[in-house]
Short mmCIF file of C-alpha atoms in Angstrom, two decimals:
data_model
loop_
_atom_site.label_atom_id
_atom_site.label_comp_id
_atom_site.label_asym_id
_atom_site.label_seq_id
_atom_site.Cartn_x
_atom_site.Cartn_y
_atom_site.Cartn_z
CA MET I 1 -27.25 9.55 -10.03
CA ALA I 2 -28.79 7.39 -7.18
CA HIS I 3 -28.79 8.09 -3.49
CA LEU I 4 -29.14 5.08 -1.53
CA TYR I 5 -29.37 6.36 2.59
CA LEU I 6 -29.04 3.73 5.33
CA GLN I 7 -29.65 5.06 9.04
CA GLY I 8 -29.77 3.22 12.35
CA ASP I 9 -27.66 2.23 15.42
CA GLY I 10 -26.78 -1.57 16.21
CA TYR I 11 -28.62 -2.40 12.91
CA THR I 12 -27.93 -4.71 10.21
CA TYR I 13 -29.81 -4.64 6.77
CA ASN I 14 -30.23 -7.89 4.83
CA GLY I 15 -28.79 -7.34 1.48
CA LEU I 16 -30.06 -4.73 -1.40
CA GLY I 17 -29.58 -4.95 -4.91
CA LEU I 18 -29.17 -1.35 -7.05
CA PHE I 19 -29.31 -2.05 -11.00
CA GLY I 20 -28.49 0.06 -14.05
CA GLU I 21 -26.90 2.72 -12.28
CA SER I 22 -23.45 3.94 -13.20
CA SER I 23 -22.32 5.78 -10.37
CA PRO I 24 -24.21 5.54 -7.20
CA LEU I 25 -23.91 6.99 -3.76
CA ILE I 26 -24.15 4.68 -0.60
CA SER I 27 -24.60 6.87 2.50
CA PHE I 28 -24.26 5.26 5.68
CA GLN I 29 -25.13 7.22 9.11
CA GLU I 30 -24.72 5.16 12.17
CA ASN I 31 -26.59 7.13 15.10
CA GLY I 32 -25.01 5.80 18.35
CA THR I 33 -22.05 3.21 19.06
CA ALA I 34 -23.48 -0.35 18.40
CA GLY I 35 -22.55 -0.15 14.48
CA LEU I 36 -24.32 -0.29 11.38
CA SER I 37 -23.85 -2.69 8.53
CA LEU I 38 -25.44 -3.49 5.42
CA ASN I 39 -24.73 -7.70 4.69
CA TYR I 40 -24.49 -6.93 1.06
CA LEU I 41 -24.95 -4.63 -2.16
CA ALA I 42 -25.39 -6.40 -5.40
CA LEU I 43 -24.83 -4.31 -8.61
CA SER I 44 -25.53 -4.49 -12.15
CA GLY I 45 -23.76 -1.90 -14.66
CA THR I 46 -22.12 0.23 -12.54
CA THR I 47 -18.56 1.43 -12.90
CA SER I 48 -17.85 3.27 -10.05
CA VAL I 49 -19.42 3.62 -6.46
CA SER I 50 -18.91 6.46 -3.88
CA ILE I 51 -19.42 5.07 0.16
CA ARG I 52 -19.73 7.72 2.48
CA SER I 53 -19.41 6.80 6.14
CA ALA I 54 -20.75 9.17 8.87
CA GLY I 55 -22.01 8.77 12.57
CA ASP I 56 -21.48 9.65 16.40
CA ALA I 57 -17.93 8.97 17.73
CA GLY I 58 -17.50 5.15 18.58
CA GLY I 59 -19.66 3.82 16.31
CA HIS I 60 -18.88 2.24 12.99
CA ASN I 61 -20.29 1.46 9.44
CA ALA I 62 -20.00 -2.07 7.86
CA LEU I 63 -20.42 -3.81 3.89
CA PRO I 64 -19.39 -7.00 4.27
CA GLN I 65 -19.52 -7.66 0.34
CA LEU I 66 -20.43 -5.21 -2.62
CA GLY I 67 -20.93 -7.53 -5.62
CA GLU I 68 -21.09 -6.28 -9.56
CA GLU I 69 -22.63 -9.16 -11.75
CA THR I 70 -21.23 -7.32 -15.18
CA ASN I 71 -17.73 -6.70 -14.70
CA VAL I 72 -17.84 -3.18 -15.68
CA LEU I 73 -16.89 -1.60 -12.25
CA THR I 74 -13.73 -0.10 -12.26
CA THR I 75 -13.74 2.09 -8.97
CA VAL I 76 -14.87 2.42 -5.38
CA THR I 77 -14.39 5.52 -3.68
CA LEU I 78 -14.73 5.79 0.24
CA LYS I 79 -15.34 9.12 2.36
CA GLY I 80 -16.12 10.27 5.46
CA SER I 81 -15.46 10.24 9.32
CA GLU I 82 -16.64 6.85 10.93
CA PRO I 83 -14.57 4.08 10.81
CA PHE I 84 -15.60 2.08 7.88
CA ILE I 85 -15.15 -1.75 7.42
CA LEU I 86 -15.20 -3.12 3.65
CA GLY I 87 -14.94 -7.27 3.72
CA SER I 88 -13.89 -9.13 6.22
CA PRO I 89 -11.41 -11.57 7.50
CA VAL I 90 -12.70 -14.90 7.51
CA GLY I 91 -10.11 -16.79 5.93
CA THR I 92 -12.04 -17.73 2.63
CA SER I 93 -11.72 -15.56 -0.31
CA ASN I 94 -15.70 -15.75 -1.51
CA ALA I 95 -17.14 -14.71 1.53
CA GLY I 96 -14.56 -12.00 2.73
CA ASP I 97 -13.51 -10.48 -0.11
CA GLY I 98 -15.22 -6.91 0.16
CA VAL I 99 -15.65 -6.53 -3.81
CA VAL I 100 -16.33 -9.17 -6.07
CA THR I 101 -17.27 -9.82 -9.39
CA PHE I 102 -19.88 -12.64 -9.72
CA GLY I 103 -20.98 -12.57 -13.14
CA VAL I 104 -21.50 -15.31 -15.57
CA PRO I 105 -20.66 -19.38 -14.45
CA ASP I 106 -18.11 -21.18 -15.92
CA THR I 107 -15.69 -18.67 -17.39
CA LYS I 108 -12.55 -17.47 -16.00
CA ILE I 109 -12.88 -13.88 -15.44
CA ALA I 110 -10.53 -11.16 -15.09
CA SER I 111 -11.97 -8.54 -12.81
CA SER I 112 -12.41 -5.01 -13.78
CA LEU I 113 -11.75 -3.66 -10.73
CA THR I 114 -8.43 -1.31 -10.26
CA LEU I 115 -9.08 0.87 -7.73
CA ILE I 116 -10.42 1.07 -3.96
CA ASP I 117 -9.83 4.75 -3.00
CA ALA I 118 -10.28 5.61 0.98
CA SER I 119 -7.46 8.75 0.98
CA ALA I 120 -10.45 11.05 1.94
CA THR I 121 -11.33 9.10 5.33
CA THR I 122 -10.07 10.02 8.45
CA GLY I 123 -11.64 7.88 10.82
CA GLY I 124 -10.45 4.71 9.45
CA VAL I 125 -10.89 1.81 7.32
CA ALA I 126 -10.64 -1.93 7.37
CA ILE I 127 -10.67 -3.01 3.66
CA TYR I 128 -10.15 -6.85 2.22
CA ALA I 129 -9.94 -7.19 -1.34
CA GLY I 130 -8.10 -8.80 -4.32
CA ALA I 131 -8.63 -12.32 -3.57
CA THR I 132 -8.99 -14.77 -5.96
CA ASN I 133 -12.27 -16.12 -6.31
CA THR I 134 -13.20 -19.77 -7.25
CA ASN I 135 -16.38 -21.91 -6.69
CA SER I 136 -14.33 -24.17 -4.53
CA ASP I 137 -13.86 -21.70 -1.96
CA GLY I 138 -17.81 -21.32 -0.88
CA VAL I 139 -21.02 -19.36 -1.60
CA PHE I 140 -20.39 -15.33 -1.64
CA VAL I 141 -22.09 -13.48 1.03
CA ILE I 142 -24.14 -12.04 -1.64
CA ASN I 143 -25.54 -15.55 -1.91
CA TYR I 144 -24.33 -16.43 -5.20
CA VAL I 145 -22.08 -19.37 -6.43
CA VAL I 146 -20.24 -19.19 -9.57
CA GLY I 147 -20.32 -22.37 -10.86
CA GLY I 148 -16.61 -23.32 -12.42
CA SER I 149 -15.52 -19.84 -12.16
CA THR I 150 -12.30 -18.15 -11.60
CA VAL I 151 -12.41 -14.40 -10.99
CA THR I 152 -8.76 -13.10 -10.47
CA TYR I 153 -7.31 -9.70 -10.00
CA THR I 154 -4.57 -7.78 -11.10
CA GLY I 155 -2.87 -4.67 -10.31
CA LEU I 156 -5.75 -3.59 -7.87
CA GLU I 157 -4.75 -0.31 -6.23
CA ILE I 158 -6.24 0.57 -2.66
CA LYS I 159 -5.79 3.76 -1.21
CA GLY I 160 -5.85 4.14 2.74
CA GLY I 161 -6.81 7.56 4.37
CA SER I 162 -5.35 9.37 7.46
CA GLY I 163 -7.02 7.23 10.33
CA ASN I 164 -5.58 3.98 11.79
CA ASP I 165 -6.66 1.64 8.86
CA ILE I 166 -5.95 -2.16 8.24
CA ILE I 167 -5.85 -2.71 4.50
CA GLU I 168 -5.24 -6.37 2.75
CA ASN I 169 -4.62 -6.43 -1.10
CA ASP I 170 -4.14 -10.03 -2.52
CA ALA I 171 -4.00 -9.40 -5.86
CA LYS I 172 -1.17 -9.74 -8.28
CA ASN I 173 0.80 -6.52 -8.48
CA GLY I 174 -1.41 -5.28 -6.19
CA ILE I 175 -0.58 -1.67 -4.72
CA VAL I 176 -1.38 0.22 -1.45
CA THR I 177 -0.70 3.54 -0.13
CA ASP I 178 -1.70 4.56 3.20
CA GLY I 179 -1.32 7.74 5.13
CA ASN I 180 -0.29 8.42 8.52
CA GLY I 181 -2.19 6.47 10.97
CA THR I 182 -0.98 3.58 12.18
CA ASP I 183 -1.92 0.82 9.60
CA ILE I 184 -1.28 -2.63 9.16
CA VAL I 185 -1.27 -3.37 5.52
CA ILE I 186 -1.26 -7.11 4.32
CA LEU I 187 0.05 -8.07 0.63
CA GLY I 188 -1.24 -11.42 -0.05
CA GLY I 189 -0.14 -11.50 -3.95
CA ALA I 190 3.18 -11.92 -6.03
CA GLY I 191 4.77 -8.37 -7.51
CA ALA I 192 2.65 -6.27 -5.03
CA LYS I 193 3.85 -3.06 -3.43
CA ALA I 194 3.09 -1.01 0.00
CA THR I 195 4.20 2.80 0.44
CA LEU I 196 3.05 3.41 3.86
CA GLY I 197 3.25 7.45 5.69
CA ASN I 198 5.24 8.81 8.80
CA GLY I 199 2.84 7.12 11.45
CA THR I 200 4.76 4.96 14.15
CA PHE I 201 4.33 1.36 14.36
CA ASP I 202 3.38 0.52 11.37
CA VAL I 203 3.34 -3.37 10.46
CA VAL I 204 3.37 -5.09 6.84
CA PHE I 205 2.60 -8.55 6.31
CA VAL I 206 3.97 -10.43 3.38
CA GLY I 207 3.17 -13.60 1.93
CA HIS I 208 0.33 -14.07 4.35
CA SER I 209 -3.56 -13.66 3.79
CA ALA I 210 -6.54 -13.58 5.88
CA LEU I 211 -8.83 -14.24 3.01
CA GLY I 212 -6.63 -17.84 2.43
CA THR I 213 -5.32 -17.22 -0.42
CA ASN I 214 -1.60 -17.47 -1.64
CA GLU I 215 -0.15 -18.79 1.33
CA ALA I 216 1.73 -21.79 -0.42
CA ALA I 217 5.40 -21.43 -0.47
CA GLY I 218 6.54 -19.52 -3.48
CA ASN I 219 3.19 -17.56 -4.38
CA ALA I 220 3.58 -14.22 -2.89
CA LEU I 221 7.17 -13.40 -4.23
CA GLY I 222 8.94 -9.95 -5.06
CA ASP I 223 6.69 -7.70 -2.65
CA SER I 224 8.29 -4.43 -1.96
CA VAL I 225 7.43 -2.08 1.32
CA THR I 226 8.18 1.12 1.80
CA PHE I 227 8.38 2.68 5.34
CA GLY I 228 7.65 6.23 5.96
CA ALA I 229 8.73 5.30 9.79
CA ALA I 230 10.85 2.63 9.47
CA ALA I 231 12.73 2.93 13.19
CA THR I 232 9.30 1.96 14.67
CA ALA I 233 8.01 -0.36 11.98
CA SER I 234 7.36 -4.35 11.53
CA LEU I 235 7.83 -6.63 8.59
CA VAL I 236 6.05 -9.92 9.13
CA VAL I 237 7.27 -12.57 6.85
CA GLY I 238 4.73 -15.57 5.70
CA THR I 239 5.03 -18.85 4.22
CA GLY I 240 3.99 -17.51 0.88
CA ALA I 241 7.13 -15.51 0.94
CA GLU I 242 9.16 -18.51 1.05
CA ALA I 243 11.17 -19.14 -1.93
CA GLY I 244 9.20 -21.82 -3.31
CA SER I 245 10.02 -23.47 -6.84
CA THR I 246 12.64 -20.08 -7.25
CA VAL I 247 15.05 -21.93 -5.55
CA SER I 248 15.96 -23.65 -8.99
CA THR I 249 16.54 -20.53 -10.83
CA ALA I 250 19.17 -17.76 -11.19
CA SER I 251 16.94 -15.54 -9.23
CA ILE I 252 15.67 -16.79 -6.16
CA GLY I 253 12.33 -14.69 -4.72
CA GLN I 254 12.76 -12.54 -2.38
CA THR I 255 11.11 -9.51 -0.28
CA LYS I 256 12.29 -5.76 -0.52
CA VAL I 257 12.29 -3.48 1.96
CA LEU I 258 13.02 0.18 0.55
CA ASP I 259 14.02 2.29 3.63
CA ALA I 260 14.83 0.24 6.33
CA ALA I 261 16.10 1.40 9.83
CA GLY I 262 17.77 0.80 13.40
CA GLY I 263 14.70 -0.66 14.98
CA MET I 264 12.87 -2.02 12.66
CA LEU I 265 11.40 -5.43 13.22
CA ILE I 266 11.57 -8.65 10.74
CA ASN I 267 9.30 -11.47 11.97
CA PHE I 268 10.64 -14.33 10.36
CA GLY I 269 8.23 -16.46 13.04
CA ALA I 270 6.04 -18.59 10.15
CA ILE I 271 9.52 -19.35 8.79
CA THR I 272 11.91 -20.41 11.85
CA HIS I 273 11.51 -20.51 15.52
CA SER I 274 15.30 -20.41 16.21
CA SER I 275 16.93 -17.62 17.85
CA ASN I 276 20.41 -18.35 15.89
CA ILE I 277 21.19 -15.89 13.93
CA VAL I 278 24.68 -15.45 12.26
CA GLU I 279 26.58 -12.59 10.31
CA THR I 280 28.69 -14.28 7.40
CA LEU I 281 31.33 -12.80 4.78
CA LEU I 282 31.25 -13.86 1.27
CA VAL I 283 34.01 -15.21 -1.14
CA ALA I 284 34.62 -12.35 -3.75
CA GLY I 285 33.19 -12.21 -6.86
CA VAL I 286 30.46 -15.03 -6.44
CA ASN I 287 26.87 -14.24 -8.01
CA LEU I 288 23.96 -13.62 -5.89
CA THR I 289 22.40 -17.44 -6.08
CA THR I 290 25.44 -18.64 -5.01
CA ALA I 291 26.09 -16.46 -2.51
CA GLU I 292 22.50 -17.53 -0.77
CA ASN I 293 23.66 -20.78 -0.64
CA GLU I 294 26.71 -20.05 0.84
CA ALA I 295 25.03 -18.12 3.44
CA VAL I 296 22.65 -20.80 4.73
CA ASP I 297 25.73 -23.60 4.50
CA THR I 298 28.14 -21.55 6.90
CA MET I 299 24.99 -20.91 9.32
CA ALA I 300 25.03 -25.13 9.63
CA GLY I 301 21.39 -24.98 11.37
CA PRO I 302 18.23 -23.34 11.62
CA GLY I 303 17.99 -19.36 12.22
CA VAL I 304 18.49 -16.26 10.14
CA VAL I 305 21.50 -15.79 8.33
CA TYR I 306 22.64 -12.43 6.94
CA PHE I 307 25.53 -10.86 4.79
CA ASN I 308 26.24 -7.46 2.41
CA TYR I 309 26.13 -7.91 -1.26
CA HIS I 310 26.30 -5.43 -3.74
CA GLY I 311 25.27 -2.24 -1.50
CA SER I 312 22.47 -4.27 0.39
CA GLU I 313 21.71 -6.86 3.01
CA TYR I 314 20.07 -9.79 3.31
CA PHE I 315 18.46 -11.84 5.52
CA ILE I 316 17.63 -15.36 5.17
CA ALA I 317 15.86 -17.47 7.45
CA THR I 318 15.74 -21.19 7.72
CA ASN I 319 13.70 -24.08 10.20
CA GLN I 320 16.82 -26.55 8.82
CA ALA I 321 20.34 -27.23 8.78
CA GLU I 322 20.83 -26.49 4.90
CA THR I 323 23.76 -26.44 2.21
CA ALA I 324 21.75 -24.21 -0.07
CA VAL I 325 18.58 -22.59 -0.16
CA SER I 326 15.47 -24.73 0.02
CA SER I 327 11.63 -23.83 -0.87
CA THR I 328 10.70 -23.14 2.88
CA ASP I 329 13.08 -20.69 3.15
CA ALA I 330 12.56 -16.81 2.94
CA ILE I 331 15.03 -14.35 1.90
CA VAL I 332 14.55 -10.15 2.90
CA LYS I 333 16.23 -7.49 0.57
CA LEU I 334 16.89 -4.18 2.64
CA VAL I 335 17.88 -2.45 -0.42
CA GLY I 336 21.11 0.27 0.03
CA ILE I 337 21.86 -0.60 3.18
CA ILE I 338 25.13 -2.20 4.60
CA ASP I 339 25.52 -1.07 7.96
CA LEU I 340 22.76 -2.96 10.27
CA THR I 341 23.61 -5.56 12.82
CA ALA I 342 20.35 -7.93 14.09
CA ILE I 343 19.32 -9.92 17.14
CA ASN I 344 16.99 -12.66 16.91
CA SER I 345 14.60 -14.07 19.18
CA SER I 346 12.73 -17.06 17.98
CA GLY I 347 12.42 -15.73 14.63
CA ALA I 348 12.00 -12.41 15.23
CA VAL I 349 14.87 -10.44 14.20
CA THR I 350 15.39 -6.79 15.14
CA LEU I 351 17.76 -4.21 13.32
CA HIS I 352 20.49 -2.00 14.85
CA VAL I 353 22.72 0.23 13.84
#
């Protein structure tokens, strides 16, 4: 097993390649407070890689991009007490994604990556990963253009640690599990799940991406969120979580919260700036799609409407008067909740018991 050791303070290594090693260990030792960074690490034939982040209090270590060219990398493990940054929120998937496959040009690549495990970290991590990479998105940090190729990530799992983490997972059916810090989680893909620990003031974004992907209406539907401390938590609903083409189906797409509580904030600010909020009662016996359409019709203007249906509470945000749900509306289901009221300030809805 190869061991690459990097040391310094206020220093950036341009980039390194490590080829033919199946399970290398990369150690960062930041010796001050100005930070230590390796611009990129290129790998080949590597099935797993471990990264250790150490250093003096007040500093951090960073790896903007780790790339593996043969598409056999399955696991990246992060450990250590020093804050660590993997990837960057630059709004471009090729440049910002922390772990990429950069293999054969003119191909469609389903990435082999399944797990980024930072559960043993204690100093906090910032991880940006799982975005679809295409040639049109520009060059990778590792200065390699995948000509005509598209790289996708499905079912990627990212585990956070016990520090205050920022984790973005843009993969379809992506999974984020985080600890008891004050955490920010971004779900940029459809069918994704986030489970957070008991740290207060956690924030989860759905239908949003700091890597610039999946933000069109309907591209990030079916996400579910479980907060460990819901009473202080916030859910921020982005444009990717709008209904999109599902408005013409029997099941309009929605975001689910599995343990909502009084005090929780649902921020629909990307959908509507209206402070209007209406609670409506439904005609008995209607199906869910009909109930949703009746609800926005009852509101008769922009804002947020909510109602109880089969033991759960539904919130719909719209920016216009409607007789039925439109593609730019967003729906949030509070699973198993029927007793919360709400106030609305410019699309920021606060739940109350």
